[in-house]
Coordinates of N, CA and C in Angstrom, one line a residue:
X140 N 204.2 -108.4 -87.1 CA 205.4 -108.1 -87.9 C 206.6 -108.9 -87.4
X141 N 207.5 -109.2 -88.3 CA 208.7 -110.0 -87.9 C 209.6 -109.2 -87.0
X142 N 210.0 -109.9 -85.9 CA 210.8 -109.2 -84.9 C 212.2 -108.8 -85.5
X143 N 212.7 -107.7 -85.2 CA 214.0 -107.3 -85.6 C 215.0 -107.5 -84.6
X144 N 214.7 -108.1 -83.5 CA 215.6 -108.3 -82.4 C 215.8 -109.8 -82.1
X145 N 217.0 -110.2 -81.8 CA 217.3 -111.6 -81.7 C 216.8 -112.1 -80.3
X146 N 216.5 -113.4 -80.2 CA 216.1 -114.0 -79.0 C 217.1 -113.9 -77.9
X147 N 218.4 -114.1 -78.1 CA 219.4 -113.9 -77.1 C 219.3 -112.5 -76.4
X148 N 219.2 -111.5 -77.2 CA 219.1 -110.1 -76.7 C 217.9 -110.0 -75.9
X149 N 216.7 -110.5 -76.4 CA 215.5 -110.3 -75.7 C 215.5 -111.1 -74.4
X150 N 216.1 -112.3 -74.4 CA 216.1 -113.1 -73.2 C 217.1 -112.4 -72.1
X151 N 218.2 -111.8 -72.6 CA 219.1 -111.1 -71.7 C 218.4 -109.9 -71.0
X152 N 217.6 -109.2 -71.8 CA 216.9 -108.0 -71.3 C 215.9 -108.5 -70.3
X153 N 215.1 -109.5 -70.6 CA 214.1 -110.1 -69.6 C 214.8 -110.5 -68.3
X154 N 216.0 -111.2 -68.5 CA 216.7 -111.7 -67.3 C 217.2 -110.6 -66.4
X155 N 217.7 -109.6 -67.1 CA 218.2 -108.4 -66.3 C 217.1 -107.7 -65.6
X156 N 216.0 -107.5 -66.4 CA 214.8 -106.8 -65.7 C 214.3 -107.6 -64.6
X157 N 214.3 -108.9 -64.7 CA 213.8 -109.8 -63.6 C 214.7 -109.7 -62.4
X158 N 216.0 -109.6 -62.6 CA 216.9 -109.5 -61.5 C 216.7 -108.2 -60.7
X159 N 216.6 -107.1 -61.5 CA 216.3 -105.8 -60.9 C 215.0 -105.8 -60.1
X160 N 214.0 -106.4 -60.8 CA 212.7 -106.5 -60.1 C 212.7 -107.3 -58.9
X161 N 213.5 -108.4 -58.9 CA 213.5 -109.3 -57.7 C 214.2 -108.5 -56.5
X162 N 215.2 -107.8 -56.8 CA 215.9 -107.0 -55.8 C 215.0 -106.0 -55.2
X163 N 214.2 -105.3 -56.0 CA 213.3 -104.3 -55.5 C 212.1 -104.9 -54.7
X164 N 211.7 -106.1 -55.3 CA 210.6 -106.8 -54.6 C 211.0 -107.2 -53.2
X165 N 212.2 -107.7 -53.1 CA 212.7 -108.2 -51.8 C 212.6 -107.1 -50.7
X166 N 212.7 -105.8 -51.2 CA 212.7 -104.7 -50.2 C 211.3 -104.1 -50.0
X167 N 210.4 -104.6 -50.8 CA 209.1 -103.8 -50.8 C 207.9 -104.7 -50.3
X168 N 208.2 -105.8 -49.7 CA 207.1 -106.5 -49.0 C 206.3 -107.5 -49.9
X169 N 205.1 -107.9 -49.4 CA 204.3 -108.9 -50.1 C 203.9 -108.4 -51.5
X170 N 203.6 -109.4 -52.3 CA 203.2 -109.2 -53.7 C 201.8 -108.5 -53.7
X171 N 201.6 -107.6 -54.7 CA 200.2 -107.0 -54.7 C 199.2 -108.0 -55.2
X172 N 197.9 -107.7 -54.8 CA 196.8 -108.5 -55.1 C 196.4 -108.3 -56.6
X173 N 195.6 -109.3 -57.1 CA 195.2 -109.3 -58.5 C 194.5 -108.0 -58.9
X174 N 193.7 -107.5 -58.0 CA 193.0 -106.3 -58.3 C 193.7 -105.0 -57.8
X175 N 194.9 -105.1 -57.4 CA 195.6 -103.9 -56.9 C 195.9 -102.9 -58.1
X176 N 196.1 -101.6 -57.7 CA 196.3 -100.6 -58.8 C 197.6 -101.0 -59.5
X177 N 198.6 -101.6 -58.8 CA 199.9 -101.9 -59.5 C 199.7 -102.9 -60.5
X178 N 199.0 -104.0 -60.2 CA 198.8 -105.1 -61.2 C 198.0 -104.5 -62.4
X179 N 196.9 -103.8 -62.1 CA 196.1 -103.2 -63.2 C 196.9 -102.3 -64.1
X180 N 197.7 -101.4 -63.4 CA 198.6 -100.5 -64.2 C 199.6 -101.2 -65.0
X181 N 200.3 -102.2 -64.5 CA 201.3 -102.9 -65.2 C 200.7 -103.6 -66.4
X182 N 199.6 -104.3 -66.3 CA 199.0 -105.0 -67.4 C 198.6 -104.0 -68.5
X183 N 198.0 -102.9 -68.1 CA 197.5 -101.9 -69.0 C 198.7 -101.3 -69.7
X184 N 199.8 -101.0 -69.0 CA 200.9 -100.4 -69.6 C 201.7 -101.3 -70.6
X185 N 201.7 -102.6 -70.3 CA 202.3 -103.6 -71.2 C 201.5 -103.5 -72.5
X186 N 200.2 -103.5 -72.5 CA 199.4 -103.5 -73.6 C 199.6 -102.2 -74.4
X187 N 199.7 -101.1 -73.7 CA 199.9 -99.8 -74.3 C 201.3 -99.7 -74.9
X188 N 202.3 -100.2 -74.2 CA 203.7 -100.2 -74.8 C 203.8 -101.1 -76.1
X189 N 203.1 -102.2 -76.0 CA 203.2 -103.1 -77.2 C 202.8 -102.4 -78.5
X190 N 201.7 -101.6 -78.4 CA 201.3 -100.9 -79.6 C 202.3 -99.9 -80.0
X191 N 202.9 -99.2 -79.0 CA 203.9 -98.2 -79.4 C 205.1 -98.8 -80.1
X192 N 205.5 -99.9 -79.6 CA 206.6 -100.6 -80.3 C 206.2 -101.0 -81.7
X193 N 205.0 -101.5 -81.9 CA 204.6 -101.9 -83.2 C 204.6 -100.7 -84.1
X194 N 204.0 -99.6 -83.7 CA 203.9 -98.4 -84.6 C 205.3 -97.9 -84.9
X195 N 206.2 -97.9 -83.9 CA 207.5 -97.3 -84.1 C 208.3 -98.2 -85.1
X196 N 208.1 -99.5 -85.0 CA 208.8 -100.5 -85.9 C 208.3 -100.3 -87.3
X197 N 207.0 -100.1 -87.5 CA 206.5 -99.9 -88.8 C 207.1 -98.7 -89.5
X198 N 207.1 -97.5 -88.8 CA 207.6 -96.3 -89.4 C 209.1 -96.3 -89.6
X199 N 209.8 -96.9 -88.7 CA 211.3 -97.0 -88.9 C 211.7 -97.8 -90.1
X200 N 210.9 -98.8 -90.4 CA 211.2 -99.7 -91.5 C 211.0 -98.9 -92.9
X201 N 210.2 -97.8 -92.8 CA 209.9 -97.1 -94.1 C 210.5 -95.8 -94.2
X202 N 210.7 -95.1 -93.1 CA 211.2 -93.7 -93.1 C 212.7 -93.6 -93.4
X203 N 213.1 -92.5 -94.1 CA 214.5 -92.2 -94.2 C 214.9 -91.0 -93.4
X204 N 214.0 -90.4 -92.7 CA 214.3 -89.2 -91.9 C 215.1 -89.6 -90.6
X205 N 216.3 -89.1 -90.5 CA 217.2 -89.6 -89.4 C 216.6 -89.3 -88.0
X206 N 216.0 -88.1 -87.9 CA 215.5 -87.8 -86.5 C 214.3 -88.7 -86.2
X207 N 213.4 -88.9 -87.2 CA 212.3 -89.7 -86.9 C 212.7 -91.2 -86.7
X208 N 213.6 -91.6 -87.4 CA 214.1 -93.0 -87.2 C 214.8 -93.2 -85.8
X209 N 215.5 -92.2 -85.4 CA 216.1 -92.2 -84.1 C 215.1 -92.2 -83.0
X210 N 214.0 -91.4 -83.1 CA 212.9 -91.4 -82.2 C 212.2 -92.7 -82.1
X211 N 212.0 -93.3 -83.3 CA 211.3 -94.6 -83.3 C 212.1 -95.7 -82.7
X212 N 213.5 -95.6 -82.9 CA 214.3 -96.6 -82.3 C 214.4 -96.5 -80.8
X213 N 214.4 -95.2 -80.3 CA 214.4 -95.0 -78.8 C 213.1 -95.6 -78.2
X214 N 212.0 -95.4 -78.9 CA 210.7 -95.9 -78.4 C 210.7 -97.4 -78.4
X215 N 211.2 -98.0 -79.5 CA 211.3 -99.5 -79.5 C 212.1 -100.1 -78.4
X216 N 213.3 -99.5 -78.2 CA 214.3 -100.1 -77.3 C 213.8 -99.8 -75.8
X217 N 213.4 -98.6 -75.5 CA 213.0 -98.3 -74.1 C 211.7 -99.0 -73.7
X218 N 210.8 -99.1 -74.6 CA 209.5 -99.7 -74.2 C 209.5 -101.2 -74.2
X219 N 210.4 -101.8 -75.1 CA 210.6 -103.2 -75.0 C 211.2 -103.6 -73.7
X220 N 212.2 -102.8 -73.3 CA 212.9 -103.1 -72.0 C 211.9 -103.0 -70.9
X221 N 211.0 -101.9 -70.9 CA 210.0 -101.8 -69.8 C 209.0 -102.9 -69.8
X222 N 208.6 -103.4 -71.0 CA 207.7 -104.5 -71.1 C 208.3 -105.7 -70.4
X223 N 209.6 -106.0 -70.7 CA 210.3 -107.1 -70.0 C 210.4 -106.9 -68.5
X224 N 210.6 -105.7 -68.1 CA 210.6 -105.4 -66.6 C 209.3 -105.6 -66.0
X225 N 208.2 -105.2 -66.6 CA 206.9 -105.3 -66.1 C 206.4 -106.8 -66.1
X226 N 206.8 -107.5 -67.1 CA 206.5 -109.0 -67.1 C 207.2 -109.7 -66.0
X227 N 208.5 -109.2 -65.8 CA 209.2 -109.8 -64.7 C 208.5 -109.6 -63.3
X228 N 207.9 -108.4 -63.1 CA 207.2 -108.1 -61.9 C 206.0 -109.1 -61.8
X229 N 205.2 -109.2 -62.9 CA 204.1 -110.1 -62.8 C 204.5 -111.5 -62.4
X230 N 205.6 -112.0 -63.0 CA 206.0 -113.3 -62.7 C 206.4 -113.4 -61.2
X231 N 207.1 -112.4 -60.7 CA 207.5 -112.4 -59.3 C 206.3 -112.3 -58.3
X232 N 205.3 -111.6 -58.8 CA 204.1 -111.4 -58.0 C 203.1 -112.6 -58.1
X233 N 203.6 -113.6 -58.9 CA 202.7 -114.7 -59.2 C 201.4 -114.4 -59.8
X234 N 201.5 -113.4 -60.8 CA 200.3 -113.0 -61.5 C 200.6 -113.3 -63.0
X235 N 199.6 -113.9 -63.7 CA 199.8 -114.2 -65.1 C 200.0 -113.0 -66.0
X236 N 200.8 -113.1 -67.0 CA 201.0 -112.0 -68.0 C 199.6 -111.7 -68.6
X237 N 198.9 -112.8 -69.0 CA 197.7 -112.6 -69.7 C 196.5 -112.4 -68.7
X238 N 196.3 -111.2 -68.3 CA 195.1 -110.9 -67.5 C 194.2 -109.9 -68.1
X239 N 193.3 -109.5 -67.4 CA 192.3 -108.5 -68.0 C 193.1 -107.2 -68.3
X240 N 193.1 -106.8 -69.5 CA 193.7 -105.5 -69.9 C 192.6 -104.5 -70.2
X241 N 193.0 -103.4 -70.9 CA 192.1 -102.4 -71.3 C 191.1 -102.9 -72.4
X242 N 189.8 -102.6 -72.2 CA 188.9 -102.9 -73.3 C 189.1 -101.8 -74.4
X243 N 188.3 -102.0 -75.5 CA 188.5 -101.1 -76.6 C 188.3 -99.6 -76.3
X244 N 187.2 -99.4 -75.5 CA 186.9 -98.0 -75.2 C 187.9 -97.4 -74.2
X245 N 188.4 -98.1 -73.3 CA 189.4 -97.6 -72.3 C 190.7 -97.4 -73.1
X246 N 191.1 -98.3 -74.0 CA 192.3 -98.1 -74.7 C 192.3 -96.9 -75.6
X247 N 191.1 -96.6 -76.2 CA 191.0 -95.4 -77.0 C 191.1 -94.1 -76.1
X248 N 190.5 -94.2 -74.9 CA 190.6 -93.1 -74.0 C 192.1 -92.8 -73.5
X249 N 192.9 -93.9 -73.5 CA 194.3 -93.8 -73.2 C 195.2 -93.5 -74.4
X250 N 194.6 -93.1 -75.5 CA 195.4 -92.6 -76.6 C 195.8 -93.7 -77.6
X251 N 195.3 -94.9 -77.4 CA 195.8 -96.0 -78.3 C 195.1 -95.9 -79.7
X252 N 195.8 -96.3 -80.7 CA 195.2 -96.2 -82.1 C 194.4 -97.4 -82.4
X253 N 193.4 -97.2 -83.3 CA 192.6 -98.3 -83.8 C 193.5 -99.2 -84.8
X254 N 193.1 -100.4 -85.0 CA 193.8 -101.2 -86.0 C 193.9 -100.6 -87.4
X255 N 192.8 -99.9 -87.8 CA 192.8 -99.2 -89.1 C 193.8 -98.1 -89.1
X256 N 193.9 -97.3 -88.0 CA 194.9 -96.2 -87.9 C 196.3 -96.8 -88.0
X257 N 196.6 -97.9 -87.3 CA 197.9 -98.5 -87.3 C 198.3 -98.9 -88.7
X258 N 197.3 -99.5 -89.4 CA 197.5 -100.1 -90.7 C 198.0 -99.0 -91.7
X259 N 197.5 -97.7 -91.5 CA 197.9 -96.7 -92.4 C 199.4 -96.4 -92.5
X260 N 200.1 -96.8 -91.4 CA 201.5 -96.6 -91.4 C 202.2 -97.4 -92.4
X261 N 201.5 -98.5 -92.9 CA 202.1 -99.4 -94.0 C 201.6 -99.0 -95.3
X262 N 200.4 -98.3 -95.4 CA 199.8 -98.1 -96.7 C 199.9 -96.7 -97.3
X263 N 200.0 -95.7 -96.4 CA 200.1 -94.3 -96.9 C 201.5 -94.1 -97.5
X264 N 201.6 -93.1 -98.4 CA 202.9 -92.7 -98.9 C 203.8 -92.4 -97.7
X265 N 205.1 -92.5 -97.9 CA 206.0 -92.4 -96.7 C 205.9 -91.1 -96.0
X266 N 205.8 -90.0 -96.7 CA 205.8 -88.7 -96.0 C 204.5 -88.5 -95.2
X267 N 203.4 -89.0 -95.8 CA 202.1 -89.0 -95.1 C 202.1 -89.9 -93.9
X268 N 202.8 -91.1 -94.1 CA 202.8 -92.0 -93.0 C 203.7 -91.5 -91.8
X269 N 204.7 -90.7 -92.1 CA 205.5 -90.1 -91.1 C 204.7 -89.1 -90.3
X270 N 203.9 -88.3 -91.0 CA 203.1 -87.3 -90.3 C 202.0 -88.0 -89.4
X271 N 201.4 -89.1 -90.0 CA 200.4 -89.9 -89.2 C 201.0 -90.5 -88.0
X272 N 202.2 -91.0 -88.1 CA 202.9 -91.6 -87.0 C 203.1 -90.6 -85.9
X273 N 203.6 -89.4 -86.2 CA 203.8 -88.4 -85.2 C 202.5 -88.0 -84.5
X274 N 201.4 -87.9 -85.2 CA 200.2 -87.6 -84.6 C 199.7 -88.7 -83.7
X275 N 199.7 -89.9 -84.2 CA 199.2 -91.0 -83.4 C 200.1 -91.3 -82.2
X276 N 201.4 -91.2 -82.4 CA 202.3 -91.4 -81.2 C 202.2 -90.3 -80.2
X277 N 202.1 -89.1 -80.6 CA 201.9 -88.0 -79.7 C 200.7 -88.3 -78.8
X278 N 199.6 -88.6 -79.4 CA 198.3 -88.9 -78.7 C 198.5 -90.1 -77.8
X279 N 199.2 -91.1 -78.3 CA 199.5 -92.3 -77.5 C 200.3 -92.0 -76.3
X280 N 201.3 -91.1 -76.4 CA 202.1 -90.7 -75.3 C 201.3 -89.9 -74.3
X281 N 200.4 -89.1 -74.8 CA 199.5 -88.3 -73.8 C 198.7 -89.3 -73.0
X282 N 198.2 -90.4 -73.6 CA 197.5 -91.4 -72.8 C 198.4 -92.1 -71.8
X283 N 199.7 -92.3 -72.1 CA 200.6 -92.9 -71.2 C 200.8 -92.0 -70.0
X284 N 200.9 -90.7 -70.2 CA 201.1 -89.8 -69.1 C 199.9 -89.8 -68.2
X285 N 198.7 -89.9 -68.8 CA 197.5 -90.0 -67.9 C 197.5 -91.3 -67.1
X286 N 198.0 -92.4 -67.7 CA 198.0 -93.7 -67.0 C 199.0 -93.7 -65.8
X287 N 200.1 -92.9 -65.9 CA 201.1 -93.0 -64.8 C 200.7 -92.1 -63.6
X288 N 199.7 -91.2 -63.8 CA 199.4 -90.2 -62.7 C 199.0 -90.9 -61.4
X289 N 198.1 -91.9 -61.5 CA 197.8 -92.6 -60.2 C 199.0 -93.2 -59.5
X290 N 200.0 -93.6 -60.2 CA 201.2 -94.2 -59.6 C 202.0 -93.1 -59.0
X291 N 201.9 -91.9 -59.4 CA 202.7 -90.8 -58.9 C 201.9 -90.0 -57.8
X292 N 200.6 -90.0 -57.9 CA 199.8 -89.2 -57.0 C 199.2 -89.9 -55.8
X293 N 199.3 -91.3 -55.9 CA 198.7 -92.1 -54.8 C 199.7 -93.1 -54.4
X294 N 199.5 -93.7 -53.2 CA 200.5 -94.7 -52.7 C 200.7 -95.8 -53.7
X295 N 201.9 -96.2 -53.9 CA 202.2 -97.3 -54.9 C 203.5 -97.9 -54.5
X296 N 203.8 -99.1 -54.9 CA 205.0 -99.8 -54.7 C 206.2 -99.0 -55.3
X297 N 207.3 -98.9 -54.6 CA 208.4 -98.1 -55.0 C 208.9 -98.4 -56.4
X298 N 209.0 -99.7 -56.8 CA 209.5 -100.1 -58.1 C 208.5 -99.6 -59.2
X299 N 207.2 -99.7 -58.9 CA 206.2 -99.2 -59.9 C 206.2 -97.7 -60.0
X300 N 206.4 -97.0 -58.9 CA 206.5 -95.6 -58.9 C 207.7 -95.1 -59.7
X301 N 208.8 -95.8 -59.5 CA 210.0 -95.4 -60.2 C 209.9 -95.5 -61.7
X302 N 209.2 -96.6 -62.1 CA 208.9 -96.8 -63.6 C 208.0 -95.7 -64.1
X303 N 207.0 -95.4 -63.3 CA 206.0 -94.3 -63.7 C 206.8 -93.0 -63.9
X304 N 207.7 -92.7 -63.0 CA 208.5 -91.4 -63.1 C 209.3 -91.5 -64.4
X305 N 209.9 -92.6 -64.7 CA 210.7 -92.8 -65.9 C 209.9 -92.6 -67.1
X306 N 208.7 -93.2 -67.2 CA 207.8 -93.0 -68.3 C 207.3 -91.6 -68.4
X307 N 207.0 -90.9 -67.3 CA 206.6 -89.5 -67.3 C 207.6 -88.6 -67.9
X308 N 208.9 -88.8 -67.5 CA 209.9 -87.9 -68.0 C 210.3 -88.2 -69.4
X309 N 210.4 -89.5 -69.8 CA 210.8 -89.8 -71.2 C 209.8 -89.4 -72.2
X310 N 208.5 -89.8 -71.9 CA 207.5 -89.5 -72.9 C 207.1 -88.1 -73.0
X311 N 207.3 -87.3 -71.9 CA 207.1 -85.9 -71.9 C 208.1 -85.2 -72.9
X312 N 209.3 -85.7 -72.8 CA 210.4 -85.1 -73.7 C 210.1 -85.5 -75.1
X313 N 209.7 -86.8 -75.3 CA 209.4 -87.2 -76.7 C 208.2 -86.5 -77.3
X314 N 207.2 -86.1 -76.5 CA 206.1 -85.3 -77.0 C 206.6 -83.9 -77.5
X315 N 207.5 -83.3 -76.7 CA 208.1 -82.0 -77.1 C 208.8 -82.2 -78.5
X316 N 209.6 -83.3 -78.6 CA 210.2 -83.5 -79.9 C 209.2 -83.7 -81.0
X317 N 208.2 -84.5 -80.8 CA 207.2 -84.7 -81.8 C 206.5 -83.4 -82.2
X318 N 206.3 -82.5 -81.2 CA 205.7 -81.2 -81.5 C 206.6 -80.4 -82.5
X319 N 207.9 -80.5 -82.3 CA 208.8 -79.8 -83.2 C 208.7 -80.4 -84.6
X320 N 208.7 -81.7 -84.6 CA 208.7 -82.4 -85.9 C 207.4 -82.1 -86.7
X321 N 206.3 -82.1 -85.9 CA 205.0 -81.7 -86.6 C 205.0 -80.3 -87.1
X322 N 205.5 -79.4 -86.3 CA 205.6 -78.0 -86.7 C 206.4 -77.8 -87.9
X323 N 207.5 -78.6 -88.0 CA 208.4 -78.5 -89.2 C 207.6 -78.9 -90.5
X324 N 206.7 -79.8 -90.3 CA 205.9 -80.3 -91.4 C 204.6 -79.5 -91.6
X325 N 204.4 -78.5 -90.8 CA 203.2 -77.7 -90.9 C 201.9 -78.5 -90.5
X326 N 202.1 -79.5 -89.7 CA 201.0 -80.4 -89.3 C 200.5 -80.0 -87.9
X327 N 199.2 -80.2 -87.6 CA 198.6 -80.0 -86.3 C 198.5 -81.3 -85.6
X328 N 198.6 -81.3 -84.2 CA 198.4 -82.6 -83.5 C 197.0 -83.0 -83.4
X329 N 196.8 -84.3 -83.1 CA 195.4 -84.8 -82.8 C 194.9 -84.2 -81.5
X330 N 193.6 -84.2 -81.3 CA 193.1 -83.7 -80.0 C 193.5 -84.6 -78.8
X331 N 193.4 -84.2 -77.6 CA 193.7 -84.9 -76.4 C 192.9 -86.2 -76.5
X332 N 193.4 -87.4 -76.1 CA 192.7 -88.6 -76.1 C 191.4 -88.6 -75.4
X333 N 190.4 -89.2 -76.1 CA 189.1 -89.3 -75.5 C 188.3 -88.0 -75.6
X334 N 188.9 -87.0 -76.2 CA 188.1 -85.7 -76.4 C 187.9 -85.0 -75.1
X335 N 188.6 -85.4 -74.0 CA 188.4 -84.8 -72.7 C 189.5 -83.9 -72.4
X336 N 189.4 -82.6 -72.3 CA 190.5 -81.7 -72.0 C 191.2 -82.1 -70.8
X337 N 192.5 -82.3 -70.9 CA 193.4 -82.6 -69.8 C 193.3 -84.0 -69.2
X338 N 192.4 -84.8 -69.9 CA 192.3 -86.2 -69.4 C 192.0 -86.3 -67.9
X339 N 191.2 -85.3 -67.5 CA 190.8 -85.3 -66.0 C 191.9 -84.8 -65.2
X340 N 192.9 -84.0 -65.8 CA 194.0 -83.5 -65.0 C 193.8 -82.0 -64.7
X341 N 192.6 -81.7 -64.2 CA 192.3 -80.3 -63.8 C 192.2 -79.4 -65.0
X342 N 191.8 -79.9 -66.1 CA 191.6 -79.1 -67.3 C 192.9 -78.7 -68.0
X343 N 194.0 -79.2 -67.6 CA 195.3 -78.9 -68.2 C 195.7 -80.0 -69.2
X344 N 196.0 -79.7 -70.4 CA 196.3 -80.7 -71.4 C 197.7 -81.3 -71.0
X345 N 197.8 -82.5 -71.5 CA 199.0 -83.3 -71.2 C 200.0 -83.2 -72.4
X346 N 201.1 -82.6 -72.2 CA 202.1 -82.6 -73.2 C 201.9 -81.6 -74.4
X347 N 200.9 -80.7 -74.3 CA 200.7 -79.8 -75.4 C 199.3 -79.1 -75.3
X348 N 199.0 -78.3 -76.3 CA 197.8 -77.6 -76.1 C 196.5 -78.4 -76.3
X349 N 196.6 -79.3 -77.3 CA 195.4 -80.2 -77.5 C 194.2 -79.4 -78.1
X350 N 194.4 -78.2 -78.6 CA 193.3 -77.4 -79.0 C 193.3 -77.2 -80.5
X351 N 194.2 -77.8 -81.2 CA 194.3 -77.7 -82.7 C 193.1 -78.3 -83.3
X352 N 192.7 -77.8 -84.5 CA 191.6 -78.5 -85.3 C 192.1 -79.8 -85.7
X353 N 191.2 -80.9 -85.5 CA 191.6 -82.2 -85.8 C 191.9 -82.3 -87.3
X354 N 193.0 -83.0 -87.7 CA 193.3 -83.2 -89.1 C 192.5 -84.3 -89.6
X355 N 192.5 -84.5 -90.9 CA 191.8 -85.6 -91.6 C 192.2 -86.9 -90.9
X356 N 191.3 -87.7 -90.6 CA 191.6 -89.0 -90.0 C 192.7 -89.7 -90.8
X357 N 193.7 -90.3 -90.1 CA 194.8 -91.0 -90.9 C 194.3 -92.3 -91.4

């Protein structure tokens, strides 16, 4: 899709993120190895964020619901900024942006939508597309919360741990908002990603009950 953001703004965000990352890196020692949990996490989260930005842009272009458009814009801006920050880290760590990311099965387990599901945001009637977006994005956020747990529960670089805390707080709050918007529409959420209760989190669901009957596939 055509970008709605100018190159000067994008470059400024990347430069600012790089400066912050450099300052943190200078205090946190040697760069992590290619197979480190930090590099694996950052590459996977960039991939995950990129789809969230894509889906949010698609629905914002079509919806006239002010709350939904505001949510979509928040996702676009915050996650684009975080993508720039994480790419800045990879550059400073002397790791390529294009490395091994999540394969199709892993991406699905982390709540990512299939290409066919994403495409429905353009083809469904607007009200149906809004409901589909909320279901898909809620599941997507649940996957992100599962992805940040190792950065919060195990030793990790301070800059990566700080980002994980930010993602955890922001996306938990957005899940609660999406639950409200789904309830207003009389819609049920999608099951927990991967069909595994709690995503391995001790049987506790992430960001909701995750027990609703699955709706018709979007």
